[in-house]
Coordinates of C-alpha atoms in Angstrom, one line a residue:
M105 CA 18.9 0.3 14.0
R106 CA 19.4 0.8 17.8
V107 CA 16.3 1.1 19.8
P108 CA 16.5 3.7 22.5
D109 CA 16.0 2.5 26.2
T110 CA 13.3 5.2 26.4
L111 CA 11.3 3.4 23.8
R112 CA 11.5 0.1 25.8
S113 CA 10.2 1.8 28.9
V114 CA 7.2 3.1 27.0
V115 CA 6.3 0.1 25.0
D116 CA 6.4 -3.5 26.2
P117 CA 7.0 -5.8 23.1
T118 CA 5.8 -8.8 25.2
D119 CA 2.3 -7.3 25.2
P120 CA 2.0 -5.8 21.6
V121 CA -0.9 -3.9 20.2
T122 CA -3.1 -6.0 17.9
P123 CA -2.4 -4.9 14.3
R124 CA -5.1 -3.4 12.2
D125 CA -5.7 -4.8 8.7
A126 CA -4.6 -2.5 5.9
A127 CA -3.9 -2.4 2.2
S128 CA -1.4 -0.4 0.2
V129 CA -0.9 0.0 -3.6
V130 CA 2.4 0.6 -5.4
V131 CA 1.3 2.6 -8.5
V132 CA 4.0 2.3 -11.2
R133 CA 4.6 3.7 -14.6
D134 CA 7.3 3.7 -17.3
G135 CA 9.7 6.6 -17.0
A136 CA 12.8 8.0 -18.7
D137 CA 15.0 6.0 -16.4
G138 CA 12.9 2.9 -16.2
L139 CA 10.1 1.8 -13.8
E140 CA 8.9 4.5 -11.5
A141 CA 6.7 4.3 -8.3
Y142 CA 4.5 6.9 -6.9
L143 CA 5.2 7.9 -3.3
M144 CA 3.8 10.5 -0.8
R145 CA 5.5 12.0 2.2
R146 CA 3.4 12.0 5.3
Q147 CA 3.0 15.2 7.3
A148 CA 5.5 15.7 10.1
S149 CA 2.5 16.0 12.5
M150 CA 1.2 12.5 11.8
A151 CA 1.3 9.9 14.6
F152 CA 2.4 7.1 12.3
A153 CA 5.3 7.2 9.9
A154 CA 5.7 11.0 10.3
G155 CA 7.9 12.5 7.5
Q156 CA 8.2 9.2 5.8
Y157 CA 7.5 8.4 2.1
V158 CA 4.8 5.8 1.7
F159 CA 2.6 4.3 -1.0
P160 CA -1.1 5.1 -1.1
G161 CA -3.0 3.0 1.4
G162 CA -4.7 2.7 4.8
G163 CA -6.7 0.7 7.1
L164 CA -9.8 -1.4 6.2
D165 CA -13.2 0.2 6.7
A166 CA -16.3 -1.8 7.6
S167 CA -17.8 -0.8 4.2
D168 CA -15.0 -2.5 2.4
A169 CA -16.5 -5.8 3.4
E170 CA -19.8 -5.1 1.6
P171 CA -20.5 -8.2 -0.6
D172 CA -22.2 -6.3 -3.4
V173 CA -19.3 -4.0 -4.5
P174 CA -19.3 -4.1 -8.4
W175 CA -16.4 -6.3 -9.4
A176 CA -14.7 -7.3 -12.6
G177 CA -11.7 -9.6 -13.0
P178 CA -10.3 -12.5 -11.1
P179 CA -12.6 -13.7 -8.4
A180 CA -11.8 -13.0 -4.7
S181 CA -11.0 -16.6 -4.2
R182 CA -7.8 -16.3 -6.2
F183 CA -6.7 -13.4 -4.0
A184 CA -7.7 -15.4 -1.0
E185 CA -5.5 -18.3 -2.0
Q186 CA -2.5 -16.0 -2.7
L187 CA -2.9 -14.0 0.5
G188 CA -3.7 -17.0 2.7
T189 CA -7.0 -15.8 4.0
T190 CA -10.7 -16.2 3.5
E191 CA -12.5 -15.1 0.4
A192 CA -14.5 -12.5 2.2
H193 CA -11.4 -11.0 3.8
A194 CA -9.4 -11.0 0.6
R195 CA -12.3 -9.2 -1.2
A196 CA -12.4 -6.5 1.5
L197 CA -8.5 -6.0 1.2
V198 CA -8.8 -5.5 -2.6
V199 CA -11.7 -3.1 -2.1
A200 CA -9.7 -1.2 0.5
A201 CA -6.7 -1.1 -1.9
V202 CA -8.7 0.4 -4.6
R203 CA -10.6 2.9 -2.3
E204 CA -7.5 4.1 -0.5
T205 CA -5.6 4.5 -3.8
F206 CA -8.4 6.7 -5.2
E207 CA -8.8 8.7 -1.9
E208 CA -5.1 9.4 -1.5
S209 CA -3.8 9.7 -5.1
G210 CA -6.8 10.2 -7.3
V211 CA -5.9 7.0 -9.3
L212 CA -9.0 5.0 -9.9
L213 CA -8.8 1.3 -10.7
A214 CA -12.3 1.1 -12.1
G215 CA -14.2 1.4 -15.3
P216 CA -17.6 1.1 -17.0
D217 CA -17.0 -2.6 -17.7
E218 CA -14.4 -5.3 -17.5
T219 CA -12.4 -4.1 -20.5
S220 CA -12.2 -0.3 -19.9
V221 CA -10.8 2.1 -17.3
V222 CA -11.9 5.6 -16.5
D223 CA -9.4 7.8 -18.3
D224 CA -9.9 11.2 -16.6
V225 CA -10.5 11.7 -12.9
S226 CA -9.3 15.2 -12.5
G227 CA -12.5 17.2 -12.3
P228 CA -14.2 18.7 -9.3
D229 CA -16.8 15.9 -9.1
W230 CA -14.0 13.3 -8.8
L231 CA -12.3 15.3 -6.1
A232 CA -15.6 15.5 -4.2
A233 CA -16.0 11.8 -4.5
R234 CA -12.5 11.3 -3.0
R235 CA -13.4 13.5 0.0
A236 CA -16.8 11.8 0.5
L237 CA -15.1 8.4 0.7
E238 CA -12.4 9.8 3.0
K239 CA -15.1 11.2 5.4
H240 CA -17.1 7.9 5.2
E241 CA -20.0 9.8 3.8
T242 CA -20.4 7.0 1.2
S243 CA -18.8 3.6 0.5
L244 CA -16.8 2.6 -2.5
G245 CA -19.5 0.0 -3.5
A246 CA -22.3 2.5 -3.3
W247 CA -20.3 5.2 -5.2
L248 CA -19.4 2.8 -7.9
R249 CA -23.0 1.7 -8.4
E250 CA -24.1 5.3 -8.5
R251 CA -21.5 6.0 -11.3
G252 CA -22.1 2.8 -13.2
L253 CA -18.6 1.6 -12.7
V254 CA -17.0 -1.7 -11.7
L255 CA -13.9 -2.3 -9.6
R256 CA -11.2 -3.7 -11.9
A257 CA -9.6 -6.4 -9.8
D258 CA -7.5 -7.6 -12.7
L259 CA -5.5 -4.3 -12.5
L260 CA -4.2 -5.3 -9.1
G261 CA -1.5 -7.8 -8.2
A262 CA -0.9 -9.0 -4.6
W263 CA 2.8 -8.6 -3.7
S264 CA 3.7 -8.9 -0.1
R265 CA 2.6 -8.6 3.6
W266 CA 4.2 -6.6 6.3
I267 CA 3.3 -6.4 10.0
T268 CA 4.4 -3.3 12.0
P269 CA 6.9 -4.2 14.8
A270 CA 5.5 -5.3 18.1
H271 CA 7.0 -2.4 20.0
S272 CA 4.9 0.2 18.0
H273 CA 2.0 2.1 19.5
Q274 CA 0.2 1.8 16.1
R275 CA 0.5 -1.5 14.2
Y276 CA -0.8 -2.5 10.8
D277 CA -1.0 -5.9 9.1
T278 CA -0.6 -4.5 5.5
R279 CA -1.0 -6.3 2.3
F280 CA 0.8 -4.6 -0.5
F281 CA -0.4 -4.7 -4.1
V282 CA 1.0 -3.4 -7.4
A283 CA -0.9 -1.6 -10.1
R284 CA 0.1 0.1 -13.3
M285 CA -0.9 3.7 -13.7
P286 CA -4.0 3.7 -16.0
V287 CA -3.6 5.3 -19.4
G288 CA -5.1 8.9 -19.4
Q289 CA -5.1 9.4 -15.7
E290 CA -3.0 11.7 -13.6
V291 CA -2.4 11.8 -9.9
G292 CA -4.6 14.3 -8.1
D293 CA -4.5 16.7 -5.1
L294 CA -2.7 15.4 -2.0
P295 CA -4.8 14.3 0.9
G296 CA -4.4 16.1 4.3
E297 CA -2.1 13.4 5.6
A298 CA 0.6 14.2 3.0
D299 CA 2.6 17.3 2.1
R300 CA 4.6 16.1 -0.9
C301 CA 4.5 13.5 -3.7
V302 CA 7.0 12.2 -6.1
W303 CA 7.5 9.6 -8.9
V304 CA 10.7 7.7 -8.0
P305 CA 12.8 5.6 -10.4
V306 CA 12.8 2.3 -8.5
G307 CA 16.4 1.5 -9.4
T308 CA 17.8 4.5 -7.7
L309 CA 17.0 3.6 -4.1
L310 CA 18.5 0.1 -3.7
S311 CA 20.8 0.5 -0.7
P312 CA 19.8 0.9 2.9
E313 CA 21.7 4.2 3.0
Q314 CA 19.8 5.5 0.0
A315 CA 16.5 4.4 1.7
D316 CA 17.3 6.2 4.9
A317 CA 18.3 9.4 3.2
A318 CA 15.1 9.3 1.2
G319 CA 12.8 8.7 4.2
L320 CA 11.8 5.2 3.3
M321 CA 10.8 2.5 5.8
P322 CA 11.7 -1.1 5.3
P323 CA 8.4 -2.1 3.6
Q324 CA 8.7 0.7 1.0
H325 CA 12.5 0.1 0.5
Q326 CA 12.3 -3.6 0.1
T327 CA 9.3 -3.4 -2.3
L328 CA 11.2 -1.0 -4.5
R329 CA 14.2 -3.3 -4.5
Q330 CA 12.0 -6.1 -5.7
L331 CA 10.2 -4.1 -8.3
A332 CA 13.6 -2.9 -9.8
R333 CA 13.9 -6.5 -11.2
H334 CA 10.9 -6.0 -13.5
D335 CA 9.3 -3.7 -16.0
A336 CA 5.8 -2.4 -16.0
D337 CA 4.6 -4.7 -18.8
E338 CA 5.4 -7.8 -16.9
L339 CA 4.7 -6.7 -13.3
L340 CA 1.1 -7.9 -13.0
E341 CA 1.9 -11.3 -14.4
V342 CA 4.8 -11.6 -12.0
A343 CA 2.6 -10.6 -9.1
H344 CA -0.1 -13.2 -10.0
G345 CA 2.5 -16.0 -10.0
R346 CA 4.6 -15.2 -6.9
P347 CA 3.9 -16.2 -3.2
V348 CA 2.9 -13.4 -0.8
L349 CA 5.5 -13.7 2.0
L350 CA 5.2 -12.2 5.5
A351 CA 7.8 -9.9 6.9
E352 CA 7.6 -8.7 10.5
P353 CA 10.4 -6.7 12.1
R354 CA 11.1 -7.6 15.7
L355 CA 13.1 -6.5 18.7
V356 CA 16.1 -8.7 19.6
A357 CA 18.8 -8.3 22.2
D358 CA 22.6 -8.6 21.7
D359 CA 25.7 -7.9 23.8
D360 CA 25.5 -4.1 23.1
G361 CA 21.8 -3.6 23.9
V362 CA 18.5 -3.8 22.1
W363 CA 18.3 -3.5 18.4
L364 CA 15.5 -3.4 15.9
E365 CA 16.2 -6.3 13.5
T366 CA 14.2 -6.5 10.3
D367 CA 13.4 -10.2 9.9
L368 CA 13.1 -10.1 6.1
G369 CA 13.7 -13.8 5.2
E370 CA 13.4 -13.9 1.4
Y371 CA 13.0 -10.2 1.2
E372 CA 16.7 -9.6 1.6

């Protein structure tokens, strides 16, 4: 992708914005044409990724780091080892992943205990909870305790890490997770940041041309390409056994000008 000279004059990639920690979850399900992933299109008015299809996710909140969030499943230390970070940081990323997924899609990776999942989150009380979390009127930990629920960390698998290119005004250091759609749940109302949602068969968007036409950025496109190799039943097991690799697109110069080169390494 050619980077316009006007962009270079506005943003100096030698003095990049510090990326903000973020978490995103690829929610998948079995469909008629194989594995499907849930995507939302961001409003055209958004400052970041306007008009692009993304997975549910967003930046870490201070409340995500609360140490007493009800938790069931693998300890945070296992996520820390896979993500290459501290236990406290890994725990906050998992909490953010669950919170953002519930806020943005209505999918709740939590249940009354370590063996069950909430099977219906479609009522007005659940929508009110999503809005309260979005407005920072409560924290995920406090809300789970009030409901008598526990976060199901075993329903999440760490998958990859992407950092927004250095030339961007807004930058995120995003850890992507995968999760299977809980039985009995349905996606809910769209948040204000999105204007459309869709379940996409992951095997239909494998080429860069298909990704461009569908409004997918490299993180979403490459993730779907990787997921196309697996089915829903094996996905979490695969995620738990694979290394979480870093991809960070960068600006490089060639004889024809400045280009945006996606340094994908093993993501190719």
